[in-house]
Tab-separated table of C-alpha atoms and ligand atoms in Angstrom:
chain	number	residue	atom	x	y	z
A	1	UNK	CA	58.716	-38.400	29.183
A	2	UNK	CA	59.833	-41.021	26.530
A	3	UNK	CA	60.882	-39.551	22.850
A	4	UNK	CA	60.501	-42.550	20.333
A	5	UNK	CA	62.379	-42.554	17.076
A	6	UNK	CA	60.122	-44.804	15.199
A	7	UNK	CA	61.424	-45.986	11.664
A	8	UNK	CA	59.021	-47.128	8.889
A	9	UNK	CA	56.089	-45.632	10.674
A	10	UNK	CA	54.245	-44.899	7.629
A	11	UNK	CA	54.115	-48.468	6.710
A	12	UNK	CA	51.670	-51.188	8.015
A	13	UNK	CA	52.941	-52.291	11.567
A	14	UNK	CA	54.657	-48.891	11.968
A	15	UNK	CA	51.559	-46.934	11.593
A	16	UNK	CA	49.591	-49.377	13.739
A	17	UNK	CA	52.101	-48.933	16.399
A	18	UNK	CA	52.127	-45.520	16.427
A	19	UNK	CA	48.269	-45.121	16.831
A	20	UNK	CA	48.578	-47.888	19.529
A	21	UNK	CA	50.943	-45.883	21.176
A	22	UNK	CA	49.189	-42.501	21.229
A	23	UNK	CA	46.029	-44.553	21.947
A	24	UNK	CA	47.659	-45.623	25.224
A	25	UNK	CA	50.140	-42.909	26.512
A	26	UNK	CA	48.435	-40.075	24.995
A	27	UNK	CA	50.365	-36.726	25.260
A	28	UNK	CA	52.947	-38.249	27.910
A	29	UNK	CA	55.412	-39.516	24.978
A	30	UNK	CA	56.860	-37.914	21.963
A	31	UNK	CA	57.156	-39.885	18.792
A	32	UNK	CA	59.386	-38.704	15.799
A	33	UNK	CA	58.660	-40.977	12.815
A	34	UNK	CA	61.485	-41.494	10.157
A	35	UNK	CA	60.398	-42.852	6.914
A	36	UNK	CA	61.784	-42.877	3.345
A	37	UNK	CA	57.822	-43.337	1.774
A	38	UNK	CA	58.819	-46.096	-0.523
A	39	UNK	CA	55.825	-47.738	-2.262
A	40	UNK	CA	54.868	-49.141	1.034
A	41	UNK	CA	54.967	-46.026	3.061
A	42	UNK	CA	51.777	-43.839	3.158
A	43	UNK	CA	51.445	-40.898	5.152
A	44	UNK	CA	47.468	-41.506	4.793
A	45	UNK	CA	47.835	-44.010	7.486
A	46	UNK	CA	48.606	-41.419	9.731
A	47	UNK	CA	46.342	-38.608	8.845
A	48	UNK	CA	44.464	-38.356	12.092
A	49	UNK	CA	47.585	-37.905	14.361
A	50	UNK	CA	49.414	-35.805	12.056
A	51	UNK	CA	48.610	-32.780	14.008
A	52	UNK	CA	49.441	-33.756	17.118
A	53	UNK	CA	52.002	-31.411	18.857
A	54	UNK	CA	53.951	-34.618	20.189
A	55	UNK	CA	54.111	-36.206	16.811
A	56	UNK	CA	56.692	-35.023	13.890
A	57	UNK	CA	57.511	-37.025	10.640
A	58	UNK	CA	61.034	-36.604	8.783
A	59	UNK	CA	61.361	-37.960	5.342
A	60	UNK	CA	64.606	-39.862	5.298
A	61	UNK	CA	66.273	-42.836	4.313
A	62	UNK	CA	67.539	-45.342	6.965
A	63	UNK	CA	70.796	-45.600	5.106
A	64	UNK	CA	71.724	-41.983	4.911
A	65	UNK	CA	73.697	-41.538	8.035
A	66	UNK	CA	73.787	-37.865	8.063
A	67	UNK	CA	70.158	-37.468	8.176
A	68	UNK	CA	69.829	-40.188	10.840
A	69	UNK	CA	72.545	-38.537	12.944
A	70	UNK	CA	70.842	-35.142	12.453
A	71	UNK	CA	67.626	-36.480	14.123
A	72	UNK	CA	69.558	-37.758	17.076
A	73	UNK	CA	71.072	-34.437	17.286
A	74	UNK	CA	68.179	-32.311	17.339
A	75	UNK	CA	65.925	-34.828	19.473
A	76	UNK	CA	66.598	-36.113	22.693
A	77	UNK	CA	65.692	-39.583	22.011
A	78	UNK	CA	65.570	-42.468	24.468
A	79	UNK	CA	63.726	-45.345	22.859
A	80	UNK	CA	64.003	-46.265	19.143
A	81	UNK	CA	61.559	-48.671	17.413
A	82	UNK	CA	63.111	-49.963	14.323
A	83	UNK	CA	60.495	-51.086	11.853
A	84	UNK	CA	61.663	-49.728	8.796
A	85	UNK	CA	62.425	-52.561	5.862
A	86	UNK	CA	61.648	-53.925	2.719
A	87	UNK	CA	59.287	-56.570	3.822
A	88	UNK	CA	57.558	-58.591	0.963
A	89	UNK	CA	59.252	-62.054	0.141
A	90	UNK	CA	57.979	-62.148	-3.593
A	91	UNK	CA	59.562	-58.902	-4.164
A	92	UNK	CA	63.010	-60.121	-2.557
A	93	UNK	CA	62.770	-62.753	-4.920
A	94	UNK	CA	62.858	-60.435	-8.024
A	95	UNK	CA	65.099	-57.762	-6.499
A	96	UNK	CA	67.306	-58.913	-3.588
A	97	UNK	CA	69.528	-55.727	-3.655
A	98	UNK	CA	67.463	-53.402	-1.946
A	99	UNK	CA	66.503	-55.850	0.850
A	100	UNK	CA	70.285	-55.948	1.375
A	101	UNK	CA	70.666	-52.182	1.578
A	102	UNK	CA	67.705	-51.232	3.498
A	103	UNK	CA	67.503	-54.102	5.773
A	104	UNK	CA	71.396	-54.721	6.525
A	105	UNK	CA	72.942	-51.470	5.558
A	106	UNK	CA	70.113	-49.425	7.032
A	107	UNK	CA	69.937	-51.568	10.477
A	108	UNK	CA	73.827	-50.727	10.871
A	109	UNK	CA	73.421	-46.930	10.189
A	110	UNK	CA	70.446	-47.000	12.769
A	111	UNK	CA	72.660	-48.953	15.525
A	112	UNK	CA	75.792	-46.820	14.707
A	113	UNK	CA	73.634	-43.404	15.023
A	114	UNK	CA	72.050	-44.740	18.377
A	115	UNK	CA	75.539	-45.928	19.636
A	116	UNK	CA	76.954	-42.401	18.789
A	117	UNK	CA	74.319	-40.470	20.431
A	118	UNK	CA	73.757	-42.600	23.838
A	119	UNK	CA	77.585	-43.915	24.442
A	120	UNK	CA	78.972	-42.309	27.439
A	121	UNK	CA	82.921	-41.395	27.706
A	122	UNK	CA	83.300	-44.579	29.827
A	123	UNK	CA	81.849	-47.012	26.998
A	124	UNK	CA	78.735	-47.394	29.022
A	125	UNK	CA	75.368	-46.032	27.652
A	126	UNK	CA	73.067	-43.357	29.113
A	127	UNK	CA	70.621	-44.935	31.400
A	128	UNK	CA	67.182	-46.005	30.498
A	129	UNK	CA	67.829	-46.015	26.795
A	130	UNK	CA	66.744	-48.620	24.581
A	131	UNK	CA	66.856	-50.013	20.941
A	132	UNK	CA	64.272	-52.512	19.610
A	133	UNK	CA	64.654	-54.045	16.314
A	134	UNK	CA	61.563	-55.218	15.043
A	135	UNK	CA	61.955	-58.924	13.129
A	136	UNK	CA	60.496	-61.747	11.831
A	137	UNK	CA	60.028	-65.534	12.426
A	138	UNK	CA	60.974	-66.235	8.941
A	139	UNK	CA	64.569	-65.770	10.131
A	140	UNK	CA	64.232	-69.645	11.541
A	141	UNK	CA	63.336	-70.980	8.483
A	142	UNK	CA	60.744	-73.803	7.809
A	143	UNK	CA	59.065	-76.104	9.887
A	144	UNK	CA	57.837	-79.546	9.043
A	145	UNK	CA	53.925	-80.020	8.485
A	146	UNK	CA	53.465	-82.249	11.557
A	147	UNK	CA	55.077	-80.397	14.512
A	148	UNK	CA	57.577	-78.328	16.224
A	149	UNK	CA	57.443	-74.583	16.810
A	150	UNK	CA	60.169	-71.718	16.549
A	151	UNK	CA	61.717	-70.903	20.154
A	152	UNK	CA	64.093	-68.192	20.481
A	153	UNK	CA	66.791	-70.658	20.607
A	154	UNK	CA	65.800	-72.141	17.372
A	155	UNK	CA	68.923	-72.042	14.923
A	156	UNK	CA	68.626	-69.258	12.094
A	157	UNK	CA	68.074	-70.995	8.742
A	158	UNK	CA	66.461	-68.252	6.574
A	159	UNK	CA	65.595	-69.100	2.795
A	160	UNK	CA	64.289	-66.095	1.013
A	161	UNK	CA	66.465	-63.143	0.302
A	162	UNK	CA	63.987	-61.254	2.350
A	163	UNK	CA	64.623	-63.428	5.458
A	164	UNK	CA	68.224	-63.713	4.957
A	165	UNK	CA	68.371	-59.755	4.872
A	166	UNK	CA	66.283	-59.764	8.279
A	167	UNK	CA	68.361	-62.580	9.745
A	168	UNK	CA	71.469	-60.384	9.037
A	169	UNK	CA	69.950	-57.379	10.409
A	170	UNK	CA	69.329	-59.371	13.638
A	171	UNK	CA	72.828	-60.651	13.864
A	172	UNK	CA	74.114	-56.940	13.768
A	173	UNK	CA	71.840	-56.161	16.452
A	174	UNK	CA	73.396	-59.193	18.585
A	175	UNK	CA	76.785	-58.153	17.702
A	176	UNK	CA	76.167	-54.791	18.859
A	177	UNK	CA	74.784	-56.112	22.114
A	178	UNK	CA	77.718	-58.695	22.692
A	179	UNK	CA	80.583	-56.070	21.443
A	180	UNK	CA	79.220	-52.841	23.365
A	181	UNK	CA	76.583	-54.025	25.649
A	182	UNK	CA	74.569	-51.924	23.541
A	183	UNK	CA	71.007	-51.602	24.889
A	184	UNK	CA	68.788	-53.392	22.786
A	185	UNK	CA	66.040	-56.182	22.182
A	186	UNK	CA	65.119	-58.217	19.230
A	187	UNK	CA	61.518	-59.498	18.744
A	188	UNK	CA	60.723	-62.226	16.051
A	189	UNK	CA	56.924	-61.989	15.218
A	190	UNK	CA	54.693	-64.143	12.868
A	191	UNK	CA	52.586	-62.975	10.186
A	192	UNK	CA	50.352	-59.877	11.064
A	193	UNK	CA	47.115	-58.926	9.518
A	194	UNK	CA	44.918	-55.628	10.109
A	195	UNK	CA	44.223	-52.141	9.130
A	196	UNK	CA	46.519	-50.454	6.449
A	197	UNK	CA	48.157	-53.578	5.276
A	198	UNK	CA	49.213	-53.296	2.003
A	199	UNK	CA	47.364	-55.503	-0.799
A	200	UNK	CA	50.441	-57.249	-1.857
A	201	UNK	CA	50.258	-59.463	1.393
A	202	UNK	CA	47.844	-62.330	1.156
A	203	UNK	CA	45.001	-61.163	3.458
A	204	UNK	CA	44.315	-57.597	2.100
A	205	UNK	CA	45.019	-59.185	-1.523
A	206	UNK	CA	42.473	-61.833	-1.075
A	207	UNK	CA	39.919	-59.075	0.452
A	208	UNK	CA	40.626	-56.611	-2.403
A	209	UNK	CA	40.421	-59.273	-5.359
A	210	UNK	CA	37.102	-61.303	-3.640
A	211	UNK	CA	35.307	-57.758	-3.653
A	212	UNK	CA	36.193	-56.896	-6.934
A	213	UNK	CA	35.548	-60.769	-8.552
A	214	UNK	CA	39.074	-60.956	-9.610
A	215	UNK	CA	40.862	-64.375	-9.389
A	216	UNK	CA	42.629	-65.251	-5.992
A	217	UNK	CA	45.849	-66.494	-6.547
A	218	UNK	CA	46.991	-69.455	-4.278
A	219	UNK	CA	50.575	-70.447	-4.369
A	220	UNK	CA	51.442	-74.034	-4.785
A	221	UNK	CA	49.082	-76.629	-3.241
A	222	UNK	CA	47.523	-73.828	-0.656
A	223	UNK	CA	48.706	-75.734	2.163
A	224	UNK	CA	51.324	-73.823	3.573
A	225	UNK	CA	50.890	-72.805	6.859
A	226	UNK	CA	51.541	-69.473	8.346
A	227	UNK	CA	50.569	-68.326	12.146
A	228	UNK	CA	48.594	-65.035	11.980
A	229	UNK	CA	48.680	-62.317	14.584
A	230	UNK	CA	46.317	-59.351	14.852
A	231	UNK	CA	48.681	-56.202	14.244
A	232	UNK	CA	47.462	-54.369	17.309
A	233	UNK	CA	48.603	-57.349	19.299
A	234	UNK	CA	51.765	-57.071	18.002
A	235	UNK	CA	52.217	-53.407	18.783
A	236	UNK	CA	51.232	-54.366	22.178
A	237	UNK	CA	53.835	-56.785	22.583
A	238	UNK	CA	56.616	-54.438	21.419
A	239	UNK	CA	55.601	-51.783	23.854
A	240	UNK	CA	55.476	-54.396	26.733
A	241	UNK	CA	58.943	-55.880	25.313
A	242	UNK	CA	60.760	-52.533	25.477
A	243	UNK	CA	59.344	-51.658	29.159
A	244	UNK	CA	59.041	-54.787	30.776
A	245	UNK	CA	61.644	-57.275	28.895
A	246	UNK	CA	65.042	-58.033	29.819
A	247	UNK	CA	67.702	-56.038	27.849
A	248	UNK	CA	69.837	-57.989	25.504
A	249	UNK	CA	66.661	-60.528	25.131
A	250	UNK	CA	65.097	-61.924	22.237
A	251	UNK	CA	61.478	-62.794	22.473
A	252	UNK	CA	59.258	-64.511	19.996
A	253	UNK	CA	55.587	-63.148	19.165
A	254	UNK	CA	53.431	-64.918	17.948
A	255	UNK	CA	49.381	-65.859	17.492
A	256	UNK	CA	48.694	-69.377	18.340
A	257	UNK	CA	46.728	-69.118	15.058
A	258	UNK	CA	48.187	-71.580	12.712
A	259	UNK	CA	46.240	-71.697	9.308
A	260	UNK	CA	46.992	-73.034	5.697
A	261	UNK	CA	46.589	-70.412	2.882
A	262	UNK	CA	43.508	-72.086	1.505
A	263	UNK	CA	41.741	-72.069	4.959
A	264	UNK	CA	42.424	-68.277	5.187
A	265	UNK	CA	40.972	-67.644	1.655
A	266	UNK	CA	37.720	-69.696	2.853
A	267	UNK	CA	37.395	-67.814	5.951
A	268	UNK	CA	37.808	-64.512	4.031
A	269	UNK	CA	35.116	-65.522	1.443
A	270	UNK	CA	32.744	-66.887	4.134
A	271	UNK	CA	33.212	-63.702	6.344
A	272	UNK	CA	32.789	-61.464	3.191
A	273	UNK	CA	29.460	-62.961	2.324
A	274	UNK	CA	28.076	-63.016	6.021
A	275	UNK	CA	29.196	-59.138	6.472
A	276	UNK	CA	28.127	-57.918	2.985
A	277	UNK	CA	24.234	-56.893	2.922
A	278	UNK	CA	22.074	-58.702	0.040
A	279	UNK	CA	21.828	-55.177	-1.535
A	280	UNK	CA	25.520	-54.577	-1.890
A	281	UNK	CA	26.326	-55.439	-5.646
A	282	UNK	CA	30.122	-56.808	-4.692
A	283	UNK	CA	28.147	-59.477	-3.059
A	284	UNK	CA	27.574	-61.195	-6.166
A	285	UNK	CA	31.328	-61.128	-6.881
A	286	UNK	CA	32.336	-63.271	-3.792
A	287	UNK	CA	32.418	-66.885	-4.906
A	288	UNK	CA	34.702	-70.058	-4.565
A	289	UNK	CA	35.199	-70.045	-8.332
A	290	UNK	CA	37.730	-67.309	-7.844
A	291	UNK	CA	40.082	-69.435	-6.105
A	292	UNK	CA	43.025	-70.103	-8.717
A	293	UNK	CA	46.042	-72.415	-8.269
A	294	UNK	CA	48.982	-70.640	-9.556
A	295	UNK	CA	52.675	-71.829	-9.761
A	296	UNK	CA	54.147	-72.013	-6.603
A	297	UNK	CA	56.572	-69.148	-4.924
A	298	UNK	CA	60.409	-70.140	-5.054
A	299	UNK	CA	61.482	-71.752	-1.860
A	300	UNK	CA	58.469	-71.272	-0.484
A	301	UNK	CA	58.631	-72.239	3.370
A	302	UNK	CA	56.136	-74.599	4.165
A	303	UNK	CA	55.165	-73.842	7.763
A	304	UNK	CA	55.910	-70.902	10.304
A	305	UNK	CA	54.421	-71.302	14.071
A	306	UNK	CA	55.785	-69.422	16.856
A	307	UNK	CA	55.793	-70.661	20.801
A	308	UNK	CA	55.039	-67.464	22.506
A	309	UNK	CA	56.212	-69.378	26.077
A	310	UNK	CA	59.076	-67.002	26.890
A	311	UNK	CA	57.204	-63.796	26.297
A	312	UNK	CA	54.062	-64.751	28.281
A	313	UNK	CA	56.043	-66.053	31.257
A	314	UNK	CA	58.456	-63.067	31.468
A	315	UNK	CA	56.408	-60.589	30.515
A	316	UNK	CA	52.594	-61.589	30.744
A	317	UNK	CA	51.759	-60.784	27.047
A	318	UNK	CA	49.403	-63.300	25.029
A	319	UNK	CA	47.819	-62.544	21.826
A	320	UNK	CA	44.127	-61.492	22.696
A	321	UNK	CA	42.393	-60.941	19.240
A	322	UNK	CA	40.764	-64.489	17.942
A	323	UNK	CA	41.202	-64.705	14.102
A	324	UNK	CA	37.501	-64.875	13.564
A	325	UNK	CA	37.053	-61.337	15.525
A	326	UNK	CA	40.492	-59.858	13.982
A	327	UNK	CA	39.287	-60.654	10.422
A	328	UNK	CA	36.219	-59.113	10.917
A	329	UNK	CA	37.657	-56.238	12.198
A	330	UNK	CA	39.955	-55.820	9.224
A	331	UNK	CA	37.247	-56.822	6.766
A	332	UNK	CA	35.069	-53.972	8.426
A	333	UNK	CA	38.178	-51.456	7.908
A	334	UNK	CA	38.547	-52.113	4.480
A	335	UNK	CA	34.770	-51.935	3.783
A	336	UNK	CA	34.903	-48.402	5.580
A	337	UNK	CA	38.510	-47.282	3.847
A	338	UNK	CA	37.857	-47.972	0.138
A	339	UNK	CA	39.242	-44.888	-1.093
A	340	UNK	CA	42.466	-45.978	0.813
A	341	UNK	CA	42.512	-49.156	-1.148
A	342	UNK	CA	41.804	-47.271	-4.336
A	343	UNK	CA	44.761	-45.050	-3.693
A	344	UNK	CA	47.106	-47.522	-3.030
A	345	UNK	CA	46.223	-50.220	-5.817
A	346	UNK	CA	46.332	-47.574	-8.409
A	347	UNK	CA	49.468	-46.626	-10.613
A	348	UNK	CA	52.608	-48.382	-9.622
A	349	UNK	CA	50.839	-51.197	-7.534
A	350	UNK	CA	48.840	-51.741	-10.964
A	351	UNK	CA	51.771	-52.298	-12.708
A	352	UNK	CA	53.467	-54.551	-9.990
A	353	UNK	CA	50.409	-56.676	-9.771
A	354	UNK	CA	50.462	-57.447	-13.449
A	355	UNK	CA	53.982	-58.267	-13.842
A	356	UNK	CA	53.935	-60.682	-10.723
A	357	UNK	CA	51.032	-62.763	-11.599
A	358	UNK	CA	50.720	-62.483	-15.348
A	359	UNK	CA	53.104	-65.745	-15.963
A	360	UNK	CA	51.952	-67.666	-13.179
B	1	LIG	P1	56.053	-52.362	5.271
B	1	LIG	O1	56.366	-52.931	3.896
B	1	LIG	O2	54.117	-52.289	5.363
B	1	LIG	O3	56.490	-50.964	5.771
B	1	LIG	C1	57.902	-50.703	5.824
B	1	LIG	C2	57.875	-49.215	6.069
B	1	LIG	O4	59.403	-48.682	6.066
B	1	LIG	C3	57.627	-48.342	4.836
B	1	LIG	O5	56.732	-47.181	5.423
B	1	LIG	C4	58.526	-47.515	3.904
B	1	LIG	O6	58.187	-46.603	3.584
B	1	LIG	C5	59.489	-47.735	5.332
B	1	LIG	N1	60.809	-47.942	4.340
B	1	LIG	C6	61.247	-48.901	3.717
B	1	LIG	N2	62.835	-48.854	3.305
B	1	LIG	C7	63.163	-47.767	3.647
B	1	LIG	C8	64.271	-46.725	4.109
B	1	LIG	N3	65.113	-47.404	3.313
B	1	LIG	N4	64.398	-45.851	5.073
B	1	LIG	C9	63.323	-45.250	5.639
B	1	LIG	N5	62.038	-45.894	5.724
B	1	LIG	C10	62.059	-46.940	4.838
B	1	LIG	O7	56.334	-53.437	6.245
B	1	LIG	P2	55.499	-54.003	7.551
B	1	LIG	O8	55.072	-55.297	7.216
B	1	LIG	O9	54.886	-52.990	8.336
B	1	LIG	O10	56.890	-54.558	8.564
B	1	LIG	C11	57.520	-53.684	9.474
B	1	LIG	C12	58.849	-54.198	9.955
B	1	LIG	O11	58.277	-55.530	10.795
B	1	LIG	C13	59.623	-55.038	8.937
B	1	LIG	O12	61.006	-54.880	9.515
B	1	LIG	C14	59.350	-56.248	8.903
B	1	LIG	O13	60.343	-57.153	8.654
B	1	LIG	C15	58.801	-56.797	10.372
B	1	LIG	N6	57.550	-57.867	10.427
B	1	LIG	C16	56.695	-57.872	9.605
B	1	LIG	C17	55.757	-58.665	9.589
B	1	LIG	C18	54.568	-58.822	8.647
B	1	LIG	O14	53.460	-59.939	9.086
B	1	LIG	N7	54.285	-57.620	7.852
B	1	LIG	C19	55.788	-60.010	10.507
B	1	LIG	C20	56.936	-59.958	11.340
B	1	LIG	C21	58.035	-58.848	11.425
B	2	LIG	P1	52.652	-63.199	2.571
B	2	LIG	O1	51.181	-62.657	2.958
B	2	LIG	O2	53.507	-62.753	1.409
B	2	LIG	O3	53.283	-63.279	3.730
B	2	LIG	P2	54.849	-64.047	4.090
B	2	LIG	O4	55.297	-64.741	2.473
B	2	LIG	O5	55.829	-63.096	4.654
B	2	LIG	O6	54.531	-65.338	4.745
B	2	LIG	O7	52.099	-64.508	2.139
B	2	LIG	C1	51.489	-65.408	3.216
B	2	LIG	C2	51.372	-66.818	2.628
B	2	LIG	O8	50.490	-66.856	1.467
B	2	LIG	C3	52.306	-67.461	2.100
B	2	LIG	O9	52.549	-68.758	2.067
B	2	LIG	C4	52.193	-67.207	0.288
B	2	LIG	C5	51.179	-67.095	0.219
B	2	LIG	N1	50.412	-66.466	-1.038
B	2	LIG	C6	49.599	-66.826	-1.633
B	2	LIG	O10	49.244	-68.013	-1.590
B	2	LIG	N2	49.163	-66.079	-2.895
B	2	LIG	C7	49.238	-64.823	-2.567
B	2	LIG	O11	48.873	-63.998	-3.912
B	2	LIG	C8	50.168	-63.933	-1.833
B	2	LIG	C9	50.715	-62.509	-1.886
B	2	LIG	C10	50.549	-65.025	-0.905
């Protein structure tokens, strides 16, 4: 039986991953979720599994090496899946330091604690112990509009403080693999969407604003391209890489689903109109007039696109959820979880939203 230490399991992708893993393995695994519960971490995301005897939660900062080594000392962990990070580009432009702190220093602490717990006296590591570092395609920089893809061999060229901090954390993982033969993998994934995504990110923000008849802010000309992947497909890929991937390798994970931001917004509006019954008062709010072009993001990367050839050839993973189906599932989830949205958008989020969008 594997015992997982999952960092950032109360966030968007981490909580979807934990759900996926219990759905797949049931009682055959244990998961210890370590999360600091920043604004982005929410235990409501895990309320249906919180009483499982094979799940536990530890509130800790990944930068706190005493707290992290205590988890390794208490539990016989043989799998680490490291999601915890500051993850929003706009916030990184406003406050870069916390991104360096959590994403770089926090990853160094995670690596060091795992190394200390797993290293044998001869400098090798306990057999079948593995660390997976969850990263982003944004480390590769920006692609031209008219072609090209990110491959595992594409040189790193991050632009935002967020992607620079993720690139730095990837480099630390690579350094541990090269220097100590530390048993790890890195995955670099494209933009995710799905249930439990915090509404500062494009897709949940547009769904939430449209339902309330609030403006839909489009940065720049709206033609920046992202490659969208349904979050459960990402969770599956992470598990497959950890169990079937070659150790020390990087795998790119992508949706084969490139879309301009403005296309995404039109798809969401059309799907909302299709899914909301005539009798629902929110239907009248959902109009194209809400689309509002605002000042562009500083240093806005033009296009991201992943070629997931390696993960398909070596591991057999492919994206399964078509965008049209994934966006319906996501919207349906938001319809059924209005309370969740209300809770996360009250208080601090409201302040963030006002300060971020008031002078755009
Ligand atoms: P998220 O912001 O929704 O969640 C991050 C989680 O980490 C939260 O639960 C938060 O409380 C926790 N956390 C933050 N700082 C911490 C700290 N110092 N100590 C302990 N916990 C801390 O992020 P997400 O979208 O779920 O992303 C998860 C990971 O996946 C990140 O590493 C991100 O870089 C990567 N990623 C995200 C995307 C995407 O589209 N969202 C795409 C590719 C890769
Ligand atoms: P985001 O969801 O923040 O993800 P990332 O920056 O990591 O790709 O943004 C996705 C795209 O949507 C990006 O090109 C910026 C754009 N965007 C808007 O046009 N308006 C918004 O309000 C937000 C949050 C993003």
